[in-house]
PDB file of N, CA and C in Angstrom:
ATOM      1  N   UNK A   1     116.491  89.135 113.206  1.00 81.00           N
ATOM      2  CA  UNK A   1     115.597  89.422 112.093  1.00 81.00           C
ATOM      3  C   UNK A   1     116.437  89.719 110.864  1.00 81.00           C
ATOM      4  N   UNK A   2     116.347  89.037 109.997  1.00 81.00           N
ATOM      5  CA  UNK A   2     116.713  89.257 108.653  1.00 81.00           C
ATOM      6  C   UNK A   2     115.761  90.171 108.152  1.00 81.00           C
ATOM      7  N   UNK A   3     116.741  91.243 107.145  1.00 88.00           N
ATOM      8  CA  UNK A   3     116.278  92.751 106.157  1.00 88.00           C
ATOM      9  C   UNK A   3     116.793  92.180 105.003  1.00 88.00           C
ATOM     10  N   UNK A   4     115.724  93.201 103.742  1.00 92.00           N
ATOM     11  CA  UNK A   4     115.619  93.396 102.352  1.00 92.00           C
ATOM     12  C   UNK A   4     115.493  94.387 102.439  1.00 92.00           C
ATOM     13  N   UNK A   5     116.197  95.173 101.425  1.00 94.00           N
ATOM     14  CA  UNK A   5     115.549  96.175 100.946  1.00 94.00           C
ATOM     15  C   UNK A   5     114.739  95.973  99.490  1.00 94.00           C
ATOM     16  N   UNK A   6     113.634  96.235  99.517  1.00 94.00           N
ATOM     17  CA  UNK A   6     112.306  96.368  98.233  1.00 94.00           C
ATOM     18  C   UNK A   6     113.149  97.500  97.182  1.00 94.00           C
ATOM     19  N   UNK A   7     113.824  97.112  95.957  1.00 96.00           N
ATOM     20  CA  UNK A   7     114.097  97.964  94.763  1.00 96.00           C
ATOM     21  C   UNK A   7     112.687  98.672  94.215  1.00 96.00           C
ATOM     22  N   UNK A   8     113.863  99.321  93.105  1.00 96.00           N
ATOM     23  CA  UNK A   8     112.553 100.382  92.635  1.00 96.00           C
ATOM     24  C   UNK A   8     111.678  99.755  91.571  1.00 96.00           C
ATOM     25  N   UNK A   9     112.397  98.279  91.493  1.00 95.00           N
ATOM     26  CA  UNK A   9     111.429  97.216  90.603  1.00 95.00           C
ATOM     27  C   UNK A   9     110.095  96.815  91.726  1.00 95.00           C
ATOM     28  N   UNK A  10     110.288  96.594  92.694  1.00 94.00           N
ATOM     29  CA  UNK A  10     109.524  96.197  93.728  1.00 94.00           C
ATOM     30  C   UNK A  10     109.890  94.979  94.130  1.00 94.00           C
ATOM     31  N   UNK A  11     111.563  94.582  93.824  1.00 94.00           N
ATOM     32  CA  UNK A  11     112.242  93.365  94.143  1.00 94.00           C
ATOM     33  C   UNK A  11     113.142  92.934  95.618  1.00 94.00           C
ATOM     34  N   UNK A  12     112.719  91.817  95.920  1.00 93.00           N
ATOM     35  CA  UNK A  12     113.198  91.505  97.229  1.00 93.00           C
ATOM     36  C   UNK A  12     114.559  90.599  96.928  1.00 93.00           C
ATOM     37  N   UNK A  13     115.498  90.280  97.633  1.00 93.00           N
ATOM     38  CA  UNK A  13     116.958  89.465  97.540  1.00 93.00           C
ATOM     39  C   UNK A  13     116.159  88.760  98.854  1.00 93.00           C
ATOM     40  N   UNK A  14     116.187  87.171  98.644  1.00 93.00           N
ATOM     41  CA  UNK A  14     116.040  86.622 100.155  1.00 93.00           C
ATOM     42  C   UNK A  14     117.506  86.341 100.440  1.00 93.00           C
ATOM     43  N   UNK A  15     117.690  86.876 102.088  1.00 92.00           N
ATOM     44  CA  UNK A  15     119.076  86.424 102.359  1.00 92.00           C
ATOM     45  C   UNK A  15     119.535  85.146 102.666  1.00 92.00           C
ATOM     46  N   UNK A  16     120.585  84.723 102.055  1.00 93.00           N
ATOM     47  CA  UNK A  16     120.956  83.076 102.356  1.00 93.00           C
ATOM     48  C   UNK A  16     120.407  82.184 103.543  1.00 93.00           C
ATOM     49  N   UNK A  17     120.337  82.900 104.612  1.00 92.00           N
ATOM     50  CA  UNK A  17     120.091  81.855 105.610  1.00 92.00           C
ATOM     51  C   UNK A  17     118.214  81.762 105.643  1.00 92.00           C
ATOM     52  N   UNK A  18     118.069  82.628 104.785  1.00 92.00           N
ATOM     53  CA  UNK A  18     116.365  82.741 104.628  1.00 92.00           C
ATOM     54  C   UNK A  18     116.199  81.344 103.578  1.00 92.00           C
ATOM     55  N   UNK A  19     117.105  81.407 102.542  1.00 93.00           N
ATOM     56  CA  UNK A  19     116.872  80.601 101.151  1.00 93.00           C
ATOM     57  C   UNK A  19     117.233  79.064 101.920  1.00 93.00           C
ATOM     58  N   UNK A  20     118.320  79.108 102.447  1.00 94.00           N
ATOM     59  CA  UNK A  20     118.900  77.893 103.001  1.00 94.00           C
ATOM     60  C   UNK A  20     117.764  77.488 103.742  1.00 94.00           C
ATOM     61  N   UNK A  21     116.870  78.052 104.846  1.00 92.00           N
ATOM     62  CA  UNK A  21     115.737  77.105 105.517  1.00 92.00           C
ATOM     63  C   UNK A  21     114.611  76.593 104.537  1.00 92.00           C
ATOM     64  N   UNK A  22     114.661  77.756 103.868  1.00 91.00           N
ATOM     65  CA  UNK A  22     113.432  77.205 102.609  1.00 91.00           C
ATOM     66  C   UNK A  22     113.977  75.901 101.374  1.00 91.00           C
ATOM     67  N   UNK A  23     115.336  75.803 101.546  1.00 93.00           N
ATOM     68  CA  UNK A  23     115.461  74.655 100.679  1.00 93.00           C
ATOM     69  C   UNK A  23     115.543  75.575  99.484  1.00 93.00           C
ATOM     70  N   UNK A  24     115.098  76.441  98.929  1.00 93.00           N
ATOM     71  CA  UNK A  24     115.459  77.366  98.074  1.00 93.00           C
ATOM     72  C   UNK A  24     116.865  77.324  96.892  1.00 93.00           C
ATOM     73  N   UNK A  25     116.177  77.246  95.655  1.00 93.00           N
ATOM     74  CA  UNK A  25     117.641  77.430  94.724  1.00 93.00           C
ATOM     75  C   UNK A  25     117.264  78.269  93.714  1.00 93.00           C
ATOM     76  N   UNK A  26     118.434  78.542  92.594  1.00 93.00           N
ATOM     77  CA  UNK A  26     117.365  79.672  91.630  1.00 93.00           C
ATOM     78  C   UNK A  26     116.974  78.815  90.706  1.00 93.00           C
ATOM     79  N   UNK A  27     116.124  79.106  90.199  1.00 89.00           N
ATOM     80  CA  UNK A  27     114.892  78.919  89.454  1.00 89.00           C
ATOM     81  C   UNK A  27     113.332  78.414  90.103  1.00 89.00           C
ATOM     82  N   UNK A  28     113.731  78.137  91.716  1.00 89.00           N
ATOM     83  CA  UNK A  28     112.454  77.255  92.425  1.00 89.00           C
ATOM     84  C   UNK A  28     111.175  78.414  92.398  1.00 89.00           C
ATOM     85  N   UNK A  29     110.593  78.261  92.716  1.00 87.00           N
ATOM     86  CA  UNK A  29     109.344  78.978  92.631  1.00 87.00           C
ATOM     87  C   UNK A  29     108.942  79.196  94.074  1.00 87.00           C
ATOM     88  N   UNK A  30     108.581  80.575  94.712  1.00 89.00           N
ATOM     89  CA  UNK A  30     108.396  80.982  95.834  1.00 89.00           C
ATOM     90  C   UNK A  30     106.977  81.213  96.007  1.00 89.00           C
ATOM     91  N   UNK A  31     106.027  80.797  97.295  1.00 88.00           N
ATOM     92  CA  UNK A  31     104.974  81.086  97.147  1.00 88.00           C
ATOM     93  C   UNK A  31     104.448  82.032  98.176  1.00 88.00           C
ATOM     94  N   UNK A  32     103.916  83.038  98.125  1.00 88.00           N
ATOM     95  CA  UNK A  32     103.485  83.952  99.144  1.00 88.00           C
ATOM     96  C   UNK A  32     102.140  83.594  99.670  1.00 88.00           C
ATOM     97  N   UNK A  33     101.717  83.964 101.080  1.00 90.00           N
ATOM     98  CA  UNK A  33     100.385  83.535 101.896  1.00 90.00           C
ATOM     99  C   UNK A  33     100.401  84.988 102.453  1.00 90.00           C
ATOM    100  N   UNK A  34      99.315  85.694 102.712  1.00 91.00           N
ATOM    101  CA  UNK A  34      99.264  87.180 103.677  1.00 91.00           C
ATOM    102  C   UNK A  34      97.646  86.954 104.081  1.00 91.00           C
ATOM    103  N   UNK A  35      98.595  87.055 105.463  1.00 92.00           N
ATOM    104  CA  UNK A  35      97.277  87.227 106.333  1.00 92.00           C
ATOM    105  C   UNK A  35      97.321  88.288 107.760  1.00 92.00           C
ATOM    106  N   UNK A  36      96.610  88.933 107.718  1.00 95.00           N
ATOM    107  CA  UNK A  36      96.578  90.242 108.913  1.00 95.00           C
ATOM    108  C   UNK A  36      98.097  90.980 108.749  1.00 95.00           C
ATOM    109  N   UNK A  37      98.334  91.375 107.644  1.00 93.00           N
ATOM    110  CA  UNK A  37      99.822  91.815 107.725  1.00 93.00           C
ATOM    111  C   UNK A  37     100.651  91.517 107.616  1.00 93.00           C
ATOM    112  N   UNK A  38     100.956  90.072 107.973  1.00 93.00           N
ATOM    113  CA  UNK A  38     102.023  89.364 107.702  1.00 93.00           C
ATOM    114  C   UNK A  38     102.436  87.977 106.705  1.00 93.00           C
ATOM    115  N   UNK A  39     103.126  88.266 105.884  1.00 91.00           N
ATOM    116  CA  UNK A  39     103.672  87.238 105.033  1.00 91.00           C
ATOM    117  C   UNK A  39     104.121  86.336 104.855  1.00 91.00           C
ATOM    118  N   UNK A  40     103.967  85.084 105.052  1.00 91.00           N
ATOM    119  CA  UNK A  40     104.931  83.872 104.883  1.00 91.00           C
ATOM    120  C   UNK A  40     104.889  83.860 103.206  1.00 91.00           C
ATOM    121  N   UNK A  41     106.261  83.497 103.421  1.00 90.00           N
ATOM    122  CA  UNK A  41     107.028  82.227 102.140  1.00 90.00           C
ATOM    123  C   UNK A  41     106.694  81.079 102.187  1.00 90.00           C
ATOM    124  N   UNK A  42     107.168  80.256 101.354  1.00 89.00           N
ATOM    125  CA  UNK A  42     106.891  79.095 100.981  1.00 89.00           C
ATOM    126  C   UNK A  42     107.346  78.435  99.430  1.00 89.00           C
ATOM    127  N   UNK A  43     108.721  77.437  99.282  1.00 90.00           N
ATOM    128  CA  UNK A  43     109.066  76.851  98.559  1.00 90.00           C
ATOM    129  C   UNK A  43     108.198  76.279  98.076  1.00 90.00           C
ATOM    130  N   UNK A  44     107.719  76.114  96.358  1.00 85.00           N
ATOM    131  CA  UNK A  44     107.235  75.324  95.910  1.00 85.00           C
ATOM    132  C   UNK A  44     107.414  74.216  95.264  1.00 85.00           C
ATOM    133  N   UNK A  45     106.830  73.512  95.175  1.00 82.00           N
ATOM    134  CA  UNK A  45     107.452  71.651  94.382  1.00 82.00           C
ATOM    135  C   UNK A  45     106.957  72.255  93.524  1.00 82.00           C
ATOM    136  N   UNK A  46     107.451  71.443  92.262  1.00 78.00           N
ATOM    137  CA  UNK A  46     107.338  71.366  91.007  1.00 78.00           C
ATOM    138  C   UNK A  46     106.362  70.910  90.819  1.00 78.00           C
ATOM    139  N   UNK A  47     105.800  71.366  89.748  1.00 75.00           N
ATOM    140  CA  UNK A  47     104.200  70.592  89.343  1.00 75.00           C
ATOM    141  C   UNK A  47     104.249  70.019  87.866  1.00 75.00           C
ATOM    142  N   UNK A  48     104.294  68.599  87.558  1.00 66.00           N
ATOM    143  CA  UNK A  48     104.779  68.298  86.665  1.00 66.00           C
ATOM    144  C   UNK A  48     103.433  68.089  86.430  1.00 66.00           C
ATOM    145  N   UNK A  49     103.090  68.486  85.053  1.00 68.00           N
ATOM    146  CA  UNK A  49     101.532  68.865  84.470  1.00 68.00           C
ATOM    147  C   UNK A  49     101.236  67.158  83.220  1.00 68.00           C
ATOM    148  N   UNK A  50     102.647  66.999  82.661  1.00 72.00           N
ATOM    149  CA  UNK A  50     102.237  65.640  81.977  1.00 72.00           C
ATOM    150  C   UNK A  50     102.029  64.502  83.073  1.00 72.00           C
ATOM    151  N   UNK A  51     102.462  64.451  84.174  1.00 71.00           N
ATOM    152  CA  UNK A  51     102.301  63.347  85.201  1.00 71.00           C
ATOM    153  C   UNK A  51     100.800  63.288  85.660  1.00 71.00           C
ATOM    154  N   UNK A  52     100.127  64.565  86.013  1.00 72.00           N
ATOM    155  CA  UNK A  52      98.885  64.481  86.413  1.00 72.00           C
ATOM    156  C   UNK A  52      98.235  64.548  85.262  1.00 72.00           C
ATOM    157  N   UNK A  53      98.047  64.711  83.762  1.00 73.00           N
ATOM    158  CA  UNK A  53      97.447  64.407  82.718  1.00 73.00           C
ATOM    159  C   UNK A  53      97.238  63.049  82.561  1.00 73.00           C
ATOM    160  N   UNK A  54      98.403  61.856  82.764  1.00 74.00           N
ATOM    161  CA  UNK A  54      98.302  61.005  82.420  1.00 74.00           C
ATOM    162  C   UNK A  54      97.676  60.471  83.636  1.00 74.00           C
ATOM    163  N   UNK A  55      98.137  60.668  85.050  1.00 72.00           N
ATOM    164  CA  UNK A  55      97.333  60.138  85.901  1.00 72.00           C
ATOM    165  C   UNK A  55      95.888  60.481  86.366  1.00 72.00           C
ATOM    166  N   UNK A  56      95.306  61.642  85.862  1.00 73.00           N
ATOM    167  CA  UNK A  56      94.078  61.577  86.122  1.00 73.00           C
ATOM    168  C   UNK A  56      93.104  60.810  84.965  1.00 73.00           C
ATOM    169  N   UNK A  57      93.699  60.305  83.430  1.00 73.00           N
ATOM    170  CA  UNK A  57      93.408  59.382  82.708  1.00 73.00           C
ATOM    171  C   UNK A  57      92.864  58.062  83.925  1.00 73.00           C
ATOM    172  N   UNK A  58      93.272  58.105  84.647  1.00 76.00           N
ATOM    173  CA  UNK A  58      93.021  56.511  85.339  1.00 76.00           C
ATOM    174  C   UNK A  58      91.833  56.869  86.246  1.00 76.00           C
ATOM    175  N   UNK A  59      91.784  58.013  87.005  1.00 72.00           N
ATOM    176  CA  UNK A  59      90.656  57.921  88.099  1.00 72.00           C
ATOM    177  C   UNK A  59      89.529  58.753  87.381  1.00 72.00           C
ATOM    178  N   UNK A  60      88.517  57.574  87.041  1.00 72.00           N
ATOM    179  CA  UNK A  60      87.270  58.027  86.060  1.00 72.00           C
ATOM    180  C   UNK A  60      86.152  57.886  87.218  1.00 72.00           C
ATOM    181  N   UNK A  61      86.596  57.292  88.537  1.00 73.00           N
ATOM    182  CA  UNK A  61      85.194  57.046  88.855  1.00 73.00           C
ATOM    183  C   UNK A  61      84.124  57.692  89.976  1.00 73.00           C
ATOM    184  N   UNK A  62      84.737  59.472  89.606  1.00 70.00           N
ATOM    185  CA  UNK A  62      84.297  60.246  90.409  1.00 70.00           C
ATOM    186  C   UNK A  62      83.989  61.189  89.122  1.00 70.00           C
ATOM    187  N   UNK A  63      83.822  60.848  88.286  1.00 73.00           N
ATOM    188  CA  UNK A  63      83.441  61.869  87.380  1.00 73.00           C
ATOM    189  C   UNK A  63      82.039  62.102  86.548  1.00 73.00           C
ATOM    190  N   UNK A  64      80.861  61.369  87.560  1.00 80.00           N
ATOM    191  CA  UNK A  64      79.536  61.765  87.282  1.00 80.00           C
ATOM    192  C   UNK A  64      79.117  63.439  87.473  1.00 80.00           C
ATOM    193  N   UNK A  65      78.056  63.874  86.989  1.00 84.00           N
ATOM    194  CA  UNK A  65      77.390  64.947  87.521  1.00 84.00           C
ATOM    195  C   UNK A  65      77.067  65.040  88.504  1.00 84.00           C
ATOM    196  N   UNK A  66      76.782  63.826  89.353  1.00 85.00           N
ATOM    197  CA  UNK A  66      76.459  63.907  90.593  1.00 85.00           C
ATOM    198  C   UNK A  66      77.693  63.842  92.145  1.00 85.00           C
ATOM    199  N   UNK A  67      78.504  63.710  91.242  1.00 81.00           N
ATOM    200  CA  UNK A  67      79.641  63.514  92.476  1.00 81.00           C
ATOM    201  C   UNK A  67      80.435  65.246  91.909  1.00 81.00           C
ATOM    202  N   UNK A  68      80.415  65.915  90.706  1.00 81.00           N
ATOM    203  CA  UNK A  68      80.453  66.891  90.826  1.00 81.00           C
ATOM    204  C   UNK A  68      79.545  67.886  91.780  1.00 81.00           C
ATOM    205  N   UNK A  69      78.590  67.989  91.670  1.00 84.00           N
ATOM    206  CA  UNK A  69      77.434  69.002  92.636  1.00 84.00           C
ATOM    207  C   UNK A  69      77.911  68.430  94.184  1.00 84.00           C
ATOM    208  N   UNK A  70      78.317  66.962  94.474  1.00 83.00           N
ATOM    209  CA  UNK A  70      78.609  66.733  95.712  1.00 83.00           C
ATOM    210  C   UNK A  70      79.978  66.933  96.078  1.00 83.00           C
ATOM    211  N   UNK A  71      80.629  67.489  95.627  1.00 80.00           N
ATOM    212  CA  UNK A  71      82.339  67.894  96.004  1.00 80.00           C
ATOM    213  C   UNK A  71      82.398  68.645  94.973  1.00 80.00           C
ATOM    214  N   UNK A  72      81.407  69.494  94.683  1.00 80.00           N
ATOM    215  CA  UNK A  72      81.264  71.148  94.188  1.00 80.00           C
ATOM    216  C   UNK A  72      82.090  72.363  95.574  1.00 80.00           C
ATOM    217  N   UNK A  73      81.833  72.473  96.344  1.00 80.00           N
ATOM    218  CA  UNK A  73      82.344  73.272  97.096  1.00 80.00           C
ATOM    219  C   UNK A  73      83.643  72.552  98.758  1.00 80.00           C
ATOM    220  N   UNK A  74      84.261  71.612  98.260  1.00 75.00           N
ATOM    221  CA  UNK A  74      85.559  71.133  98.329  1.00 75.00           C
ATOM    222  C   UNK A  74      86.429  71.845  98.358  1.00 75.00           C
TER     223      UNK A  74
END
C-alpha cells in the first residue's frame, strides 16, 4: 500500500509508482470518483474544446425538439 500524507493545504503528493500506472505527468489533470468510502483516481485526456466546436458544427441531425425530450434523460 502506498501513503500520503494530506498537508495543511489539504494536498496530496501521488507517489511515483502511483503516477507511473496512471500515465500521469505534471500538468495532466486527475479525476476523482468516491463511492462507499473509497476513492479512485483517474488520468484525464485532454479535452480539446475547438475540436468538438467545430465537430459538432457537422452533426445537425439530432437536433429537433423532439429528439431532445427523447434523449432528455441520457
Amino acid at each position: 500500500m502506498n501513503v500520503s500524507k494530506l498537508s495543511a493545504k489539504g494536498q496530496v503528493t501521488l507517489p511515483r509508482k502511483v503516477r507511473e500506472r496512471l500515465g500521469a505527468k505534471p500538468g495532466d489533470l486527475i479525476g476523482y470518483e468516491m463511492k462507499n468510502g473509497v476513492v479512485t483516481l483517474r488520468r484525464l485526456l485532454p479535452f480539446d474544446a475547438a475540436f468538438h466546436a467545430a465537430l459538432s458544427t457537422t452533426m445537425d441531425e439530432w437536433t429537433t425538439p423532439e429528439d431532445d425530450e427523447a434523449f432528455r434523460d441520457l
